[in-house]
Amino acid sequence: MHDEPMENDNRWPVRPILLAVVGALACLAIQQIGNGDGGGAAQRALMAAIATGALGFGFTAERVRLAWAVIFAAIVAAVTGLVLWWSGTPGGGVWWAGGWSDASLFVAIAIAAPLFQTARDQGQAAFPYHEVHAHVWTNIVLWCASWAFVGVTLALAFLLSALFELIGIALLSDLLRKEWFMALLIGGAFGSALGLFREREHVVRTLRRVVTAVLSVLAPVLGAGLLLFLLALPFTGLGALWEATKATTPILLVCAFGAWVLANTAIGDGVEDEATNPALRWGAAVLGAVILPLAVIAAIATGLRIEQYGLTPERLWAVVFVAVAIVMGLAYWIALARRRLRWAEGARPANLRIAFAVAGIALFLATPILSFNALSVHDQVARLDAGKVTPDRFDWAALAFDFGEPGKRATQKLAKSTTPQVAAAAKKALAAKDRWALAERQNTVERASTLAKRLRILPDAVALPPALQEGLADWNACGSGDRVCTVLWHPGDTEAVSISGTCAIDAGQGDKKIVARSDCAIAHLVKQGDQWKVESAGAIGDLSDGNRAGVAAALARGDVSIRPVARRQAFVGEVPVGDAFE
């Protein structure tokens, strides 16, 4: 077994107190800045700089070369703050507007930390693989364990507050309602936990070895599953992947990432640390081999989506992830081809080289030098101009709200288009309060465009106004799926009735009792301004089997009408009260 960097005498009794103070003050500062009136890029950048700087110091600080850790934390904070300030406030009102760029920055920092820790231990820019590997897994364990400690601390605090409230002392309860106190508590708990765990090296080593040992046992399981999946593809065809889900690329990339993680838990940080069990060794080799084909299939899926629907920031990030997976898969294939079951000897240095490359690429992509929003806007507008997508099927919600400032500028420009349909759609996008209302509007238009295939119009097969078709697209009106929808409407009327389904009786099978289908519903639509709204809707229920059979037969022959019905109702004075009755 390699001598691990944590096995040295690195005890530093003051560390838990120091990190508790750093964590508490950092969280308090973030909370106070977050409650300010400023907002915007500068506030966001300062908060992130404080958080990453404190975490960088907490994970890397040692008595040995303490100044190095201070400098590293300062550099991390400065880079984080400058990059986020440079990037500005994320555009759009959705979580992914700036999420991937921020995640890219934090991935770069997470990779840089164990590399720095190794160089610090070596006292120079040297990176023995076993030390880098040990620091990576140690940092992961420390991160998870520290947050678990925070959870326990909060639970204990709320329990004690409830206990003291029983005797009329509400001091702790009142403090827990204060945001500044919660910030101090969370930051102090995380920092103290990080310090305490780092002072107990044997506990961390044991946790790390348990985690990697347990995960390595899963290597043959995942390897067998992914191998069977790839062997089945020639028989099912890739078309089944596109038909099953729109999330083909994410699923494949997660599988590739899982294969990489489990393969590395099995091969360990050196020859002495490799799994000796044949099932684990072969499982790790299979996992190393399947990463490339999974990445290639993900690349095909991403390419098809881009060809069909154009570029979006999410698809461009998918291209980046796929490229990294392909490079990793190629490196592992080369290692397998050269060394076969000794492939780990080639995989480990490949991991280290790829780590440096990914950290650099991630940091670059976190900056606004290459704007995925601008690239996506240019491509989507070009598709619209070229007629590859019609104005009514164009994703205006994404352009106006998801693509940041480039998308907003493009929407404003399209609102001045000489094409009436484009200009009208762009103006509606600009007038929308949020992306959700606009997206729902677009979904309604798309559903209306496919509704004509299952519409049956009575008493005459006349063309319906587009606004009425959009109203019928409401799931309360014509439902969803491929069920026939009967519409009773006369040209010029301001109301209509829709009946979704056939109201037929499902006779079941064998000796099963006859049961009525539940997909028969009726809706009353009324024109309000230039839109049609569902006034009332509900299932056609409370019918006997005989009556339901009669309804189904009449509906099939088109015997549908609206008639006045006399009802009785109670009056108090001249005011009607209660429901009408027969």
XYZ file of C-alpha atoms in Angstrom:
582
model
C 0.000 0.000 0.000
C 1.269 3.463 -0.845
C 2.236 5.804 1.937
C -0.620 8.277 1.935
C -0.140 11.967 2.504
C -2.612 11.906 5.357
C -0.651 9.300 7.265
C 1.968 11.858 8.249
C 1.732 13.566 11.598
C -0.410 16.480 10.463
C -2.306 16.993 13.677
C -3.063 20.641 14.268
C -5.233 21.103 17.407
C -6.170 24.672 16.547
C -7.549 23.672 13.122
C -11.167 22.843 14.189
C -11.494 26.185 15.967
C -9.849 28.091 13.137
C -12.037 26.495 10.454
C -15.172 26.955 12.577
C -14.443 30.694 12.818
C -13.621 30.944 9.105
C -16.786 29.057 8.156
C -19.038 31.070 10.463
C -17.664 34.432 9.339
C -17.780 33.449 5.666
C -21.425 32.347 5.887
C -22.368 35.454 7.866
C -20.702 37.675 5.266
C -22.520 35.871 2.436
C -25.835 36.210 4.257
C -25.350 39.914 4.908
C -24.293 40.625 1.317
C -27.202 38.564 0.008
C -29.645 40.632 2.056
C -28.306 43.891 0.646
C -30.122 46.084 -1.827
C -27.428 45.909 -4.501
C -27.948 42.623 -6.269
C -26.482 42.015 -9.684
C -23.164 40.703 -10.858
C -20.942 42.389 -8.264
C -22.937 41.042 -5.325
C -23.095 37.555 -6.805
C -19.364 37.577 -7.564
C -18.424 38.728 -4.051
C -20.586 36.063 -2.386
C -19.105 33.303 -4.566
C -15.567 34.576 -3.973
C -16.012 34.442 -0.196
C -17.534 30.946 -0.351
C -14.893 29.412 -2.620
C -12.040 31.153 -0.824
C -13.199 29.861 2.564
C -13.708 26.340 1.207
C -10.352 26.405 -0.556
C -8.612 27.328 2.677
C -10.596 24.820 4.739
C -9.756 21.852 2.520
C -6.094 22.681 1.909
C -4.807 24.361 5.090
C -2.014 22.482 6.900
C 0.636 23.598 9.348
C 3.165 22.631 6.687
C 3.365 25.397 4.066
C 0.343 27.204 5.525
C 1.177 30.251 3.426
C 0.695 28.126 0.306
C -2.885 27.351 1.361
C -3.583 31.025 2.059
C -2.273 31.983 -1.384
C -4.245 29.172 -3.052
C -7.459 30.243 -1.296
C -6.842 33.872 -2.276
C -6.281 32.889 -5.918
C -9.427 30.745 -5.940
C -11.473 33.594 -4.450
C -10.037 36.136 -6.879
C -10.571 33.950 -9.946
C -14.122 33.077 -8.893
C -15.034 36.686 -8.215
C -13.499 38.023 -11.410
C -15.033 35.340 -13.622
C -18.541 35.801 -12.198
C -18.244 39.591 -12.268
C -17.060 39.388 -15.873
C -19.923 37.044 -16.766
C -22.479 39.449 -15.287
C -25.907 38.578 -13.946
C -27.227 35.357 -15.508
C -29.935 36.026 -18.051
C -33.310 34.357 -17.981
C -35.529 33.277 -15.173
C -34.624 29.612 -15.099
C -32.056 27.662 -13.128
C -29.920 26.711 -16.121
C -29.427 30.302 -17.299
C -26.045 30.528 -15.587
C -25.965 27.153 -13.905
C -23.694 25.264 -16.284
C -21.151 28.086 -16.424
C -21.074 28.270 -12.636
C -20.812 24.485 -12.398
C -17.942 24.565 -14.874
C -16.074 27.043 -12.666
C -16.611 24.952 -9.548
C -15.496 21.783 -11.365
C -12.254 23.557 -12.251
C -11.760 24.495 -8.583
C -12.635 20.969 -7.385
C -9.998 19.497 -9.722
C -7.404 22.147 -8.833
C -7.698 21.495 -5.071
C -6.268 17.922 -4.969
C -3.613 18.879 -7.518
C -2.538 21.750 -5.263
C -2.642 19.527 -2.173
C -0.327 17.054 -3.866
C 2.092 19.754 -4.980
C 2.064 21.191 -1.454
C 2.894 17.796 0.051
C 5.694 17.356 -2.471
C 6.976 20.882 -2.015
C 7.137 21.276 -5.776
C 5.102 20.895 -8.958
C 5.093 17.087 -8.795
C 1.922 15.005 -8.976
C 2.323 11.324 -7.994
C -0.911 9.652 -9.039
C -1.505 7.812 -5.770
C -1.405 11.075 -3.813
C -3.730 12.898 -6.206
C -6.131 9.940 -6.094
C -6.043 9.893 -2.277
C -6.739 13.621 -2.024
C -9.640 13.427 -4.506
C -11.472 10.746 -2.554
C -10.577 12.310 0.800
C -12.051 15.643 -0.275
C -15.234 13.924 -1.446
C -15.593 12.097 1.872
C -14.857 15.261 3.870
C -17.434 17.237 1.873
C -20.193 14.680 2.415
C -19.333 14.004 6.064
C -19.189 17.714 6.913
C -22.623 18.366 5.434
C -23.974 15.356 7.317
C -22.611 16.937 10.510
C -24.365 20.208 9.611
C -27.636 18.310 9.252
C -27.210 16.672 12.657
C -26.298 20.034 14.219
C -29.432 21.708 12.844
C -31.625 18.844 13.998
C -30.126 19.071 17.488
C -30.586 22.849 17.578
C -34.266 22.625 16.657
C -34.802 19.796 19.152
C -33.265 21.847 21.971
C -35.292 24.907 20.967
C -38.500 22.860 21.177
C -37.407 21.444 24.548
C -36.757 24.877 26.067
C -40.033 26.195 24.680
C -41.792 23.609 26.812
C -40.683 25.545 29.889
C -41.312 28.971 28.378
C -37.767 29.835 27.244
C -37.940 30.906 23.598
C -34.455 32.415 23.222
C -33.073 29.602 21.057
C -36.263 29.414 18.980
C -36.105 33.150 18.339
C -32.446 32.919 17.318
C -33.152 30.073 14.908
C -35.611 32.348 13.113
C -32.860 34.876 12.476
C -31.080 34.470 9.147
C -27.792 35.775 10.516
C -27.835 33.217 13.337
C -28.589 30.369 10.940
C -25.683 31.503 8.748
C -23.337 31.479 11.745
C -24.617 28.075 12.834
C -24.319 26.417 9.409
C -20.921 27.915 8.596
C -19.524 27.193 12.050
C -20.833 23.622 12.010
C -19.382 22.909 8.571
C -16.020 24.432 9.416
C -15.701 22.686 12.765
C -16.731 19.355 11.217
C -14.158 19.785 8.462
C -11.477 20.558 11.048
C -12.472 17.714 13.351
C -12.500 15.154 10.553
C -9.145 16.339 9.266
C -7.740 15.939 12.772
C -8.928 12.324 12.794
C -7.017 10.988 9.817
C -7.681 7.339 10.564
C -11.455 7.965 10.478
C -11.231 9.690 7.101
C -8.978 6.965 5.680
C -11.375 4.295 6.893
C -14.396 6.107 5.439
C -12.624 6.580 2.123
C -11.602 2.931 1.892
C -15.083 1.761 2.836
C -16.658 4.006 0.201
C -14.291 2.921 -2.569
C -14.512 -0.752 -1.556
C -18.314 -0.708 -1.603
C -18.427 1.111 -4.935
C -15.880 -1.238 -6.494
C -18.169 -4.195 -5.734
C -20.720 -2.594 -8.075
C -18.236 -2.538 -10.971
C -19.100 -6.038 -12.298
C -22.822 -5.330 -11.942
C -22.764 -2.088 -13.917
C -20.212 -3.541 -16.345
C -22.443 -6.533 -17.129
C -25.507 -4.321 -17.498
C -23.847 -1.848 -19.851
C -22.247 -4.641 -21.886
C -25.632 -6.343 -22.347
C -27.126 -2.993 -23.339
C -24.494 -2.480 -26.051
C -24.828 -6.069 -27.296
C -28.600 -5.621 -27.594
C -28.347 -2.460 -29.711
C -27.613 -4.281 -33.035
C -30.907 -6.119 -32.593
C -33.056 -3.216 -31.375
C -31.422 -0.509 -33.471
C -30.534 2.993 -32.375
C -34.001 4.181 -33.362
C -35.403 2.691 -30.180
C -33.222 5.069 -28.159
C -34.646 8.163 -29.866
C -38.240 6.933 -29.576
C -38.034 5.963 -25.893
C -37.033 9.355 -24.467
C -35.763 12.811 -25.296
C -33.129 12.443 -22.553
C -30.984 9.916 -24.424
C -27.766 11.936 -24.186
C -27.996 12.678 -20.436
C -28.761 9.045 -19.630
C -25.847 7.766 -21.700
C -23.456 10.348 -20.232
C -24.486 9.459 -16.685
C -23.842 5.791 -17.489
C -20.421 6.676 -18.924
C -19.580 8.761 -15.855
C -20.728 5.960 -13.558
C -18.575 3.495 -15.509
C -15.560 5.792 -15.094
C -16.110 6.210 -11.334
C -16.600 2.508 -10.609
C -13.718 1.477 -12.860
C -11.391 3.782 -10.939
C -12.577 2.532 -7.557
C -11.596 -0.973 -8.709
C -8.177 -0.090 -10.165
C -7.277 2.069 -7.142
C -4.317 4.426 -6.963
C -1.601 1.919 -7.801
C -0.742 -1.710 -8.483
C -0.848 -2.534 -4.766
C -4.305 -0.990 -4.446
C -5.915 -2.794 -7.399
C -8.751 -5.229 -6.766
C -7.516 -8.819 -6.876
C -10.905 -10.484 -7.242
C -11.245 -11.676 -10.887
C -14.841 -10.467 -11.092
C -13.808 -6.978 -9.996
C -10.825 -6.901 -12.353
C -12.875 -8.018 -15.353
C -15.742 -5.733 -14.324
C -13.388 -2.755 -14.234
C -11.960 -3.684 -17.647
C -15.456 -3.927 -19.137
C -16.383 -0.550 -17.659
C -13.251 0.975 -19.158
C -14.181 -0.492 -22.534
C -17.844 0.636 -22.640
C -17.186 4.326 -21.996
C -16.210 5.002 -25.620
C -19.227 3.352 -27.320
C -21.591 5.016 -24.851
C -19.978 8.369 -25.601
C -20.170 7.778 -29.368
C -23.889 6.949 -29.161
C -24.414 10.066 -27.012
C -22.587 12.063 -29.704
C -24.929 10.677 -32.376
C -27.968 11.517 -30.242
C -26.709 15.048 -29.626
C -25.961 15.523 -33.319
C -29.465 14.425 -34.284
C -31.066 16.806 -31.788
C -28.945 19.689 -33.063
C -29.775 18.844 -36.682
C -33.503 18.670 -35.912
C -33.890 21.554 -33.487
C -30.725 23.632 -33.719
C -28.290 24.798 -31.079
C -29.169 25.628 -27.497
C -26.807 26.272 -24.566
C -27.749 22.887 -23.080
C -26.886 21.067 -26.315
C -23.575 22.898 -26.582
C -22.740 21.837 -23.029
C -23.738 18.313 -24.031
C -21.211 18.535 -26.872
C -18.517 19.452 -24.329
C -19.440 16.569 -22.007
C -19.557 14.133 -24.910
C -16.129 15.281 -26.111
C -14.616 14.710 -22.659
C -16.236 11.270 -22.478
C -14.901 10.344 -25.925
C -11.371 11.426 -24.987
C -11.576 9.405 -21.773
C -12.968 6.403 -23.643
C -10.221 6.580 -26.268
C -7.536 6.771 -23.568
C -8.959 3.691 -21.860
C -9.231 1.784 -25.157
C -5.580 2.525 -25.883
C -4.640 1.327 -22.404
C -6.691 -1.862 -22.865
C -5.203 -2.535 -26.303
C -1.630 -2.103 -25.083
C -1.793 -3.767 -21.668
C -5.052 -5.775 -21.556
C -5.755 -6.680 -17.909
C -2.880 -4.443 -16.881
C -4.693 -1.573 -18.542
C -4.851 0.366 -15.263
C -1.140 1.174 -15.632
C -2.035 3.258 -18.677
C -5.373 4.521 -17.356
C -3.962 6.213 -14.258
C -1.584 8.628 -16.028
C -4.341 9.262 -18.587
C -6.643 10.279 -15.723
C -4.069 12.773 -14.499
C -3.492 14.322 -17.929
C -7.215 14.549 -18.611
C -7.767 16.146 -15.176
C -5.402 18.991 -16.059
C -7.079 19.432 -19.449
C -10.622 19.381 -18.028
C -9.697 21.916 -15.328
C -8.348 24.305 -17.960
C -11.301 23.824 -20.315
C -13.793 24.188 -17.468
C -12.223 27.450 -16.347
C -12.251 28.764 -19.926
C -15.922 27.829 -20.433
C -16.852 29.526 -17.163
C -15.796 32.846 -18.693
C -17.922 34.752 -21.232
C -15.184 34.514 -23.885
C -17.181 31.816 -25.674
C -20.878 32.613 -25.288
C -23.086 29.569 -25.757
C -26.088 31.906 -25.542
C -24.876 34.003 -28.484
C -24.025 30.927 -30.572
C -27.466 29.446 -29.883
C -29.273 32.693 -30.724
C -27.410 33.030 -34.029
C -28.242 29.447 -35.010
C -31.908 29.598 -33.969
C -32.550 32.894 -35.760
C -30.801 31.537 -38.869
C -33.125 28.509 -38.802
C -36.124 30.835 -38.546
C -34.905 33.016 -41.417
C -34.196 29.958 -43.573
C -37.699 28.578 -43.010
C -36.482 25.440 -41.221
C -38.940 26.274 -38.462
C -42.168 28.252 -38.799
C -42.899 31.243 -36.535
C -45.692 29.374 -34.734
C -43.384 26.424 -33.952
C -40.350 28.554 -33.038
C -39.286 28.403 -29.374
C -39.918 32.019 -28.451
C -39.823 31.266 -24.734
C -36.222 30.069 -24.982
C -35.154 33.006 -27.150
C -36.763 35.662 -24.959
C -36.018 34.210 -21.521
C -33.420 31.400 -21.616
C -30.663 32.776 -23.855
C -29.753 35.808 -21.749
C -29.085 39.244 -23.220
C -28.310 37.942 -26.758
C -31.743 36.324 -26.822
C -33.503 39.459 -25.612
C -31.740 41.593 -28.219
C -32.637 39.124 -30.963
C -36.296 39.084 -29.867
C -36.404 42.898 -29.991
C -34.886 42.838 -33.471
C -37.353 40.204 -34.708
C -40.237 42.312 -33.395
C -39.335 44.768 -36.197
C -39.272 42.040 -38.854
C -40.964 42.663 -42.185
C -42.575 39.229 -41.908
C -45.915 39.842 -40.098
C -46.044 36.428 -38.406
C -42.490 36.759 -37.060
C -43.039 40.314 -35.842
C -46.327 39.431 -34.138
C -44.861 36.392 -32.386
C -41.801 38.354 -31.243
C -43.990 41.141 -29.841
C -46.016 38.591 -27.875
C -42.765 37.170 -26.505
C -41.616 40.627 -25.413
C -44.980 41.293 -23.756
C -44.969 38.016 -21.802
C -44.361 38.368 -18.069
C -42.373 35.144 -17.765
C -41.231 32.181 -19.823
C -43.782 29.811 -18.305
C -46.819 31.682 -19.630
C -45.181 32.048 -23.035
C -44.113 28.395 -23.132
C -47.634 27.278 -22.236
C -48.957 29.452 -25.031
C -46.543 27.835 -27.491
C -47.453 24.356 -26.253
C -51.105 25.187 -26.814
C -50.375 26.275 -30.389
C -48.419 23.078 -31.031
C -51.202 20.914 -29.593
C -53.742 22.799 -31.707
C -51.704 22.111 -34.856
C -51.920 18.355 -34.234
C -55.525 18.415 -33.015
C -57.085 18.535 -36.492
C -56.236 14.861 -37.075
C -58.687 13.741 -34.394
C -61.376 16.422 -34.592
C -64.931 15.602 -35.687
C -67.017 18.725 -36.262
C -70.815 18.719 -36.038
C -73.327 19.419 -37.453
C -71.222 20.294 -40.526
C -67.531 19.657 -41.215
C -66.563 23.334 -41.314
C -63.152 24.874 -40.692
C -62.677 26.005 -37.105
C -61.161 29.389 -36.268
C -57.531 29.073 -35.043
C -58.501 30.592 -31.684
C -61.164 27.908 -31.168
C -58.675 25.176 -32.084
C -56.308 26.535 -29.457
C -59.126 26.510 -26.904
C -59.946 22.916 -27.779
C -56.266 22.019 -27.228
C -56.882 22.514 -23.505
C -56.725 19.049 -21.937
C -60.076 19.790 -20.231
C -61.658 20.163 -23.689
C -60.326 17.549 -26.092
C -58.042 15.718 -23.742
C -54.717 14.317 -24.843
C -53.394 11.357 -26.803
C -55.127 10.138 -29.943
C -58.741 10.038 -28.738
C -61.361 11.354 -31.141
C -62.871 14.681 -30.119
C -66.361 15.656 -31.282
C -67.060 19.405 -31.473
C -70.534 20.926 -31.761
C -70.200 24.426 -33.273
C -71.971 26.612 -35.813
C -70.033 29.279 -37.732
C -70.421 32.603 -35.969
C -71.376 31.094 -32.588
C -69.557 32.310 -29.486
C -69.874 28.996 -27.662
C -69.067 25.389 -28.469
C -69.305 21.958 -26.874
C -66.629 19.285 -27.080
C -66.925 15.588 -26.212
C -63.647 13.698 -25.935
C -63.643 9.940 -26.329
C -66.296 7.634 -27.752
C -68.243 6.977 -24.531
C -68.117 3.307 -25.541
C -68.399 0.471 -23.031
C -65.343 -1.650 -22.333
C -66.664 -5.233 -22.103
C -63.499 -6.496 -20.457
C -62.263 -10.047 -20.996
C -63.632 -13.437 -20.085
C -66.020 -13.384 -17.140
C -65.034 -9.892 -16.046
C -67.898 -7.544 -15.297
C -68.697 -4.950 -17.934
C -67.228 -1.583 -16.893
C -67.618 1.839 -18.463
C -64.574 3.556 -19.891
C -63.446 6.671 -18.001
C -62.178 8.648 -21.009
C -65.509 10.155 -21.998
C -65.796 13.819 -21.003
C -67.695 16.945 -22.045
C -66.664 20.600 -21.987
C -68.408 23.908 -22.649
C -66.255 26.579 -24.321
C -67.096 30.284 -24.530
C -65.414 32.976 -26.620
C -63.914 35.696 -24.437
C -62.434 38.508 -26.476
C -60.173 36.900 -29.056
C -59.707 33.679 -27.067
C -61.823 30.632 -26.300
C -61.906 29.458 -22.685
C -63.277 26.281 -21.106
C -66.235 27.480 -19.051
C -67.040 24.099 -17.518
C -65.831 20.545 -17.973
C -66.291 17.110 -16.477
C -66.546 13.401 -17.132
C -69.785 11.950 -18.473
C -70.532 9.759 -15.502
C -73.420 8.427 -13.424
C -74.857 6.561 -16.411
C -76.154 3.039 -16.455
C -74.608 0.644 -18.920
C -77.716 0.912 -21.081
C -77.714 4.700 -21.127
C -73.996 4.762 -21.797
C -74.485 2.407 -24.742
C -77.179 4.747 -26.071
C -74.886 7.758 -25.648
C -72.087 5.958 -27.500
C -74.389 4.974 -30.344
C -75.847 8.490 -30.698
C -72.375 10.021 -30.597
C -71.196 7.619 -33.276
C -73.969 8.688 -35.647
C -73.504 12.382 -34.851
C -76.734 12.894 -32.916
C -75.549 15.749 -30.682
C -77.514 18.909 -29.934
C -77.993 21.689 -27.399
C -81.503 22.099 -25.977
C -83.034 24.359 -23.306
C -83.894 22.508 -20.087
C -86.392 23.721 -17.490
C -85.271 23.428 -13.863
C -86.763 24.246 -10.478
C -84.937 26.124 -7.738
C -85.710 27.478 -4.280
C -86.074 31.256 -3.805
C -85.836 33.328 -0.656
C -87.775 36.410 -1.545
C -86.604 37.160 -5.052
C -83.165 35.620 -4.613
C -82.474 32.064 -5.947
C -80.580 29.907 -3.459
C -79.044 26.450 -3.626
C -78.626 24.250 -6.686
C -81.258 23.765 -9.332
C -83.206 20.518 -9.143
C -85.666 18.577 -11.263
